[in-house]
Amino acid sequence: MDTLGFTFPEMGDNYTVQYEEDQGGMEVLYDITNIFLDAVIGGNFFPDGFLSEEKFPDLQSVESNFLDEVINNAQPIVMTNIPILVCIVLGLILSVVTLIGGIIFCCCCRKNKNSNGNENGFKKVILTILLFLLLVVTSLGCMWFFLGAKTSQSGLDKIPEDIQDILHDGDLYMNNTVDELHYLLQDNFDEVIVEFTDALNKVGANFKDFTETMKNEIQLQTIIEEATSFVDLITDYAAIQGTMTSVLDSYTSMTTSLANIKQAADGLGCSLSPPPEGLVEICNALDGASGILEGAFPSDLASTAFPPLPDEATQQLSKLSEYLNSIEGQIDAISANAIDEYFPTIQGEIEKIKDFLTEALDGLTEPIEDIQGEIFRNENIANSLEDIRDNYFPYFHISLLVLGSLLVVILAVFMVGMCLGSCSKQGSGISSTGSGMMFLANCLFFFLAIFLFILCTAFFTVGALGEKALCKTMADPGDSELVTFVNPLISSVLTDIYNQVRPETEEGEDIAVKFDLAQLISDMHNNTAIYPLLQLHYIFNIEKLTDWRATYGIDPLIEDARKQIDQTINELVGLESSLNEEEIKAVAEEIDGIMNMIDLTPLLDEALIVKIETGKIEIEELKTQLETIITEMENNGLPVPGKEEILANLQNIIEELDVLKGNVQDLQTRLGQILDLFGNEDSKFDMTGKVDGTFALVTAAFEYFRGDAVMIFFDESVGILTKVVDDYVNHAIDAAENHIGNTGPLSNIYNATYTEICLEIIAPFNAVWSGLGWCLLMILIPVTLVVSSLKKILVAKKQPQTLRPNDTNGYRNPKAARAASYEEVPMPSYNERSSRINAYETKSYQNGPPSSYQNGPPTSYQNGPQSSYQNRPQPSYQSRPPPYQQSTRR
């Protein structure tokens, strides 16, 4: 029988979860952030042995002991998390340092100090280029911040929809799994019941075929035919005896008729010698009748006798025939009603298996449906996430944009101030304005940085802990201490659940489930079926179906059928002792003796029938001849007394010859058949040999019954029936362990969850604080230092070129010894170029120069070049007042 081909359900495949692990250019930012994070969060949260199964074997121990254990192991926990704590403390310290630095910067750098800036040109260029580069690098951090904020916000915005898709796919996966289980344990088993019914019909037909085969194997038909021939011999012998009697009766009747004819001929005078004249022809014709009859049926045949057979022959041979027919009946009884006889309740027991499978199905699907109701069909989850997104996430996003905008404004002010200061004359008003803008931006930064460093530290704490606790765990659960910690807790919970839903038929102590979450996740990614993944054999051990014959009471039914078959065979074998072989052989020998004493050769002579037919023809011709002679004699006036008697006896001989022919033919046929059956090569009647051969076949038949052929066939028939269920069991085990609930969709959900939470929310969120921290640190240290240096240069005034040496000798007022720039010297008009220029006059005088100059120039010019100016006209000081007027009048 071929393996049963089971059908499979059509499952819905409209899974909606999609994800994109490739984050494009953002991966560069994530990798840069992770370089820092990996160094900080590379270790464990807790010291070795803290999260051991000995301390926390179940949820109850966690609830009651976890806090106490944390308090008692506070120092080791702190030492384990030193890198994270250092970063957190450093962030807070930077906030305080920013506060102090801001105060110092605003107070100490507020006043512009004039310094000698004659040689600051090159330095100004270098600092400007350096500041520009720093601002560009800092703006990259700002862009980093904005990209992280935008990406994280995008991830947060689509959380409800993604969770809805995840819930949908999870529910669809559960539905498909339940449908597959239902189809396997219900629909496929319905196919088993149909196939089992067909197998029963096939087995019933096979039983009939087998009994016929068995009868052919033991040559039962030959044995029965032989035994029947024995009985037929008795019947045929009796028929032969009767036929032979008829033959003798016909012969007697013919001899009587012949005697009557002779007597009638003697009455005519045929006995005289010579016969009377006119009767010679009749007498001669009548004399030939005796010879004709002797030629047709020799007189010695009449002496052939068939003595009677022994009286017990009929009884013994009939008993043998009945005995063999009873064997055939016993054999036919094996297959007459095989299914009802041997397997009356097996189909009902097979159908009962479905009830057990239904119960097991309920035990498997009820927890799944509970999970569906609590998680995958709980609309509150998606609704709550939508409320959180709509009510809180926009503020978070706006806050990040505001903070980023402030940083952009600060950088923009720095850039504008740098451009104003660097592109204008040193010490000019524009340069001072640019310096002031950078100073203002720096002050604003110090004011904001106090809060931003705290915020960055908070973001770092949340992002780092999320990355380590969630993302690192999901990416590599095998190396996660949290997974190791959770394993016994999950095992404890599932142990309680499995012990509650185990079938009542399960006996023994409560089970203890051991789960390895890392291995479970790995198997899930390998598309493992849900049955081995969740160790559902604790609820329903499908491997036990391999022992279904013992479990569901099929073996006792098969054993009962085996006993019935065995009993039937024993009854057949028992018939062997009820037959008296020796008596039958004795009868056969006696019959052989009788048959071999009879000379059957004359009766079996093939020419005998011809002789009878010839004799009949001759007698008929003789009769015709006599009738012609008698008619002629009577026509001649010669009466023929006794003519009617003569003709009547001739007619009787003719009729008896015809009967004799039929009887002889019957004798020859019967004797020929008997000799064909019982004659040997020596043309002897050998019934004994036939009986011996028959009993040899009977003995071989009983040896066949005592062999294992019948039981082999029975086991094959049982195998046909059980193979149907065995095929189902193999199919069910294979389906449960390899196909039902393949976790490919769960793997897709897992990867989508990791992508959504870690790559689209946590990783961008980490980019937010890393970009923010980059900006803060860049502005706090290098930008501030460069701005401070550049500011000093921008506000410094260049030393002007002087018209006189710095010697103050000869001046009564040393203030007058100040060097004057060219801008302070009034330049004469074209008409005044021949006049003397007094560079020391600070105001115009309507009435001429002051008295101090009426006597001539200062002392320093008495012996110098003043003589060359003595003849020049004096300029008019009213037309161009000298600069720094108030300054010279001090």
mmCIF file of N, CA and C in Angstrom, residues 440-492:
data_model
loop_
_atom_site.group_PDB
_atom_site.id
_atom_site.type_symbol
_atom_site.label_atom_id
_atom_site.label_comp_id
_atom_site.label_asym_id
_atom_site.label_seq_id
_atom_site.Cartn_x
_atom_site.Cartn_y
_atom_site.Cartn_z
ATOM 1 N N LEU A 440 28.789 88.158 22.480
ATOM 2 C CA LEU A 440 27.399 87.928 22.850
ATOM 3 C C LEU A 440 27.005 86.470 22.614
ATOM 4 N N ALA A 441 27.417 85.902 21.463
ATOM 5 C CA ALA A 441 27.108 84.496 21.173
ATOM 6 C C ALA A 441 27.741 83.584 22.197
ATOM 7 N N ASN A 442 28.969 83.911 22.581
ATOM 8 C CA ASN A 442 29.644 83.101 23.585
ATOM 9 C C ASN A 442 28.930 83.170 24.926
ATOM 10 N N CYS A 443 28.509 84.338 25.301
ATOM 11 C CA CYS A 443 27.779 84.478 26.561
ATOM 12 C C CYS A 443 26.465 83.716 26.518
ATOM 13 N N LEU A 444 25.754 83.854 25.373
ATOM 14 C CA LEU A 444 24.500 83.114 25.221
ATOM 15 C C LEU A 444 24.757 81.609 25.296
ATOM 16 N N PHE A 445 25.844 81.153 24.675
ATOM 17 C CA PHE A 445 26.173 79.731 24.733
ATOM 18 C C PHE A 445 26.406 79.281 26.169
ATOM 19 N N PHE A 446 27.211 80.058 26.913
ATOM 20 C CA PHE A 446 27.469 79.663 28.297
ATOM 21 C C PHE A 446 26.180 79.598 29.100
ATOM 22 N N PHE A 447 25.283 80.494 28.808
ATOM 23 C CA PHE A 447 24.023 80.483 29.534
ATOM 24 C C PHE A 447 23.203 79.227 29.184
ATOM 25 N N LEU A 448 23.155 78.888 27.866
ATOM 26 C CA LEU A 448 22.376 77.719 27.454
ATOM 27 C C LEU A 448 23.090 76.413 27.761
ATOM 28 N N ALA A 449 24.403 76.420 27.708
ATOM 29 C CA ALA A 449 25.156 75.180 27.879
ATOM 30 C C ALA A 449 24.945 74.568 29.247
ATOM 31 N N ILE A 450 24.631 75.398 30.248
ATOM 32 C CA ILE A 450 24.376 74.838 31.586
ATOM 33 C C ILE A 450 23.229 73.845 31.512
ATOM 34 N N PHE A 451 22.170 74.251 30.846
ATOM 35 C CA PHE A 451 21.013 73.368 30.687
ATOM 36 C C PHE A 451 21.286 72.273 29.651
ATOM 37 N N LEU A 452 21.981 72.621 28.566
ATOM 38 C CA LEU A 452 22.177 71.661 27.492
ATOM 39 C C LEU A 452 23.072 70.504 27.907
ATOM 40 N N PHE A 453 24.082 70.778 28.733
ATOM 41 C CA PHE A 453 24.924 69.674 29.211
ATOM 42 C C PHE A 453 24.126 68.713 30.087
ATOM 43 N N ILE A 454 23.234 69.270 30.908
ATOM 44 C CA ILE A 454 22.377 68.398 31.734
ATOM 45 C C ILE A 454 21.449 67.582 30.835
ATOM 46 N N LEU A 455 20.864 68.259 29.831
ATOM 47 C CA LEU A 455 19.976 67.561 28.911
ATOM 48 C C LEU A 455 20.732 66.507 28.119
ATOM 49 N N CYS A 456 21.923 66.852 27.666
ATOM 50 C CA CYS A 456 22.730 65.889 26.917
ATOM 51 C C CYS A 456 23.082 64.682 27.785
ATOM 52 N N THR A 457 23.376 64.927 29.051
ATOM 53 C CA THR A 457 23.677 63.832 29.976
ATOM 54 C C THR A 457 22.460 62.941 30.170
ATOM 55 N N ALA A 458 21.300 63.582 30.313
ATOM 56 C CA ALA A 458 20.068 62.796 30.466
ATOM 57 C C ALA A 458 19.804 61.974 29.204
ATOM 58 N N PHE A 459 19.958 62.606 28.038
ATOM 59 C CA PHE A 459 19.760 61.870 26.791
ATOM 60 C C PHE A 459 20.761 60.727 26.677
ATOM 61 N N PHE A 460 21.993 60.996 27.040
ATOM 62 C CA PHE A 460 23.006 59.943 26.987
ATOM 63 C C PHE A 460 22.624 58.774 27.891
ATOM 64 N N THR A 461 22.170 59.092 29.090
ATOM 65 C CA THR A 461 21.810 58.032 30.033
ATOM 66 C C THR A 461 20.700 57.164 29.464
ATOM 67 N N VAL A 462 19.648 57.806 28.952
ATOM 68 C CA VAL A 462 18.523 57.049 28.396
ATOM 69 C C VAL A 462 18.969 56.266 27.165
ATOM 70 N N GLY A 463 19.680 56.919 26.261
ATOM 71 C CA GLY A 463 20.101 56.254 25.029
ATOM 72 C C GLY A 463 21.073 55.126 25.277
ATOM 73 N N ALA A 464 22.047 55.357 26.161
ATOM 74 C CA ALA A 464 23.044 54.317 26.432
ATOM 75 C C ALA A 464 22.406 53.115 27.102
ATOM 76 N N LEU A 465 21.552 53.377 28.085
ATOM 77 C CA LEU A 465 20.886 52.263 28.756
ATOM 78 C C LEU A 465 19.959 51.524 27.804
ATOM 79 N N GLY A 466 19.234 52.277 26.956
ATOM 80 C CA GLY A 466 18.380 51.624 25.966
ATOM 81 C C GLY A 466 19.175 50.802 24.975
ATOM 82 N N GLU A 467 20.303 51.337 24.525
ATOM 83 C CA GLU A 467 21.154 50.622 23.591
ATOM 84 C C GLU A 467 21.683 49.332 24.199
ATOM 85 N N LYS A 468 22.123 49.414 25.443
ATOM 86 C CA LYS A 468 22.699 48.235 26.078
ATOM 87 C C LYS A 468 21.630 47.231 26.480
ATOM 88 N N ALA A 469 20.574 47.726 27.143
ATOM 89 C CA ALA A 469 19.564 46.811 27.669
ATOM 90 C C ALA A 469 18.713 46.200 26.577
ATOM 91 N N LEU A 470 18.429 46.958 25.546
ATOM 92 C CA LEU A 470 17.500 46.491 24.531
ATOM 93 C C LEU A 470 18.198 46.100 23.232
ATOM 94 N N CYS A 471 18.914 47.036 22.644
ATOM 95 C CA CYS A 471 19.463 46.797 21.316
ATOM 96 C C CYS A 471 20.578 45.757 21.333
ATOM 97 N N LYS A 472 21.517 45.896 22.273
ATOM 98 C CA LYS A 472 22.590 44.911 22.357
ATOM 99 C C LYS A 472 22.024 43.533 22.678
ATOM 100 N N THR A 473 20.997 43.507 23.504
ATOM 101 C CA THR A 473 20.374 42.227 23.849
ATOM 102 C C THR A 473 19.691 41.608 22.647
ATOM 103 N N MET A 474 18.962 42.423 21.889
ATOM 104 C CA MET A 474 18.273 41.882 20.720
ATOM 105 C C MET A 474 19.255 41.495 19.622
ATOM 106 N N ALA A 475 20.328 42.256 19.468
ATOM 107 C CA ALA A 475 21.294 41.959 18.411
ATOM 108 C C ALA A 475 22.105 40.710 18.721
ATOM 109 N N ASP A 476 22.455 40.498 19.978
ATOM 110 C CA ASP A 476 23.268 39.336 20.350
ATOM 111 C C ASP A 476 22.773 38.799 21.682
ATOM 112 N N PRO A 477 21.630 38.109 21.672
ATOM 113 C CA PRO A 477 21.069 37.630 22.940
ATOM 114 C C PRO A 477 21.948 36.599 23.628
ATOM 115 N N GLY A 478 22.789 35.915 22.872
ATOM 116 C CA GLY A 478 23.635 34.895 23.487
ATOM 117 C C GLY A 478 24.646 35.464 24.455
ATOM 118 N N ASP A 479 25.061 36.717 24.271
ATOM 119 C CA ASP A 479 26.052 37.346 25.145
ATOM 120 C C ASP A 479 25.411 38.304 26.146
ATOM 121 N N SER A 480 24.118 38.270 26.262
ATOM 122 C CA SER A 480 23.422 39.215 27.132
ATOM 123 C C SER A 480 23.203 38.617 28.514
ATOM 124 N N GLU A 481 23.634 39.358 29.522
ATOM 125 C CA GLU A 481 23.388 38.904 30.888
ATOM 126 C C GLU A 481 21.904 38.963 31.223
ATOM 127 N N LEU A 482 21.197 39.887 30.581
ATOM 128 C CA LEU A 482 19.758 39.997 30.843
ATOM 129 C C LEU A 482 19.025 38.758 30.349
ATOM 130 N N VAL A 483 19.440 38.239 29.191
ATOM 131 C CA VAL A 483 18.828 37.019 28.683
ATOM 132 C C VAL A 483 19.112 35.858 29.622
ATOM 133 N N THR A 484 20.360 35.784 30.068
ATOM 134 C CA THR A 484 20.704 34.733 31.032
ATOM 135 C C THR A 484 19.880 34.877 32.310
ATOM 136 N N PHE A 485 19.647 36.111 32.718
ATOM 137 C CA PHE A 485 18.846 36.362 33.913
ATOM 138 C C PHE A 485 17.376 35.999 33.688
ATOM 139 N N VAL A 486 16.889 36.283 32.487
ATOM 140 C CA VAL A 486 15.471 36.058 32.200
ATOM 141 C C VAL A 486 15.165 34.584 31.969
ATOM 142 N N ASN A 487 16.142 33.795 31.518
ATOM 143 C CA ASN A 487 15.889 32.387 31.184
ATOM 144 C C ASN A 487 15.196 31.615 32.298
ATOM 145 N N PRO A 488 15.712 31.622 33.531
ATOM 146 C CA PRO A 488 15.002 30.863 34.577
ATOM 147 C C PRO A 488 13.636 31.444 34.904
ATOM 148 N N LEU A 489 13.479 32.764 34.730
ATOM 149 C CA LEU A 489 12.173 33.366 35.008
ATOM 150 C C LEU A 489 11.144 32.885 33.991
ATOM 151 N N ILE A 490 11.537 32.911 32.701
ATOM 152 C CA ILE A 490 10.629 32.400 31.668
ATOM 153 C C ILE A 490 10.351 30.915 31.890
ATOM 154 N N SER A 491 11.397 30.185 32.236
ATOM 155 C CA SER A 491 11.220 28.750 32.490
ATOM 156 C C SER A 491 10.234 28.520 33.622
ATOM 157 N N SER A 492 10.322 29.326 34.650
ATOM 158 C CA SER A 492 9.421 29.179 35.785
ATOM 159 C C SER A 492 7.976 29.472 35.401
#
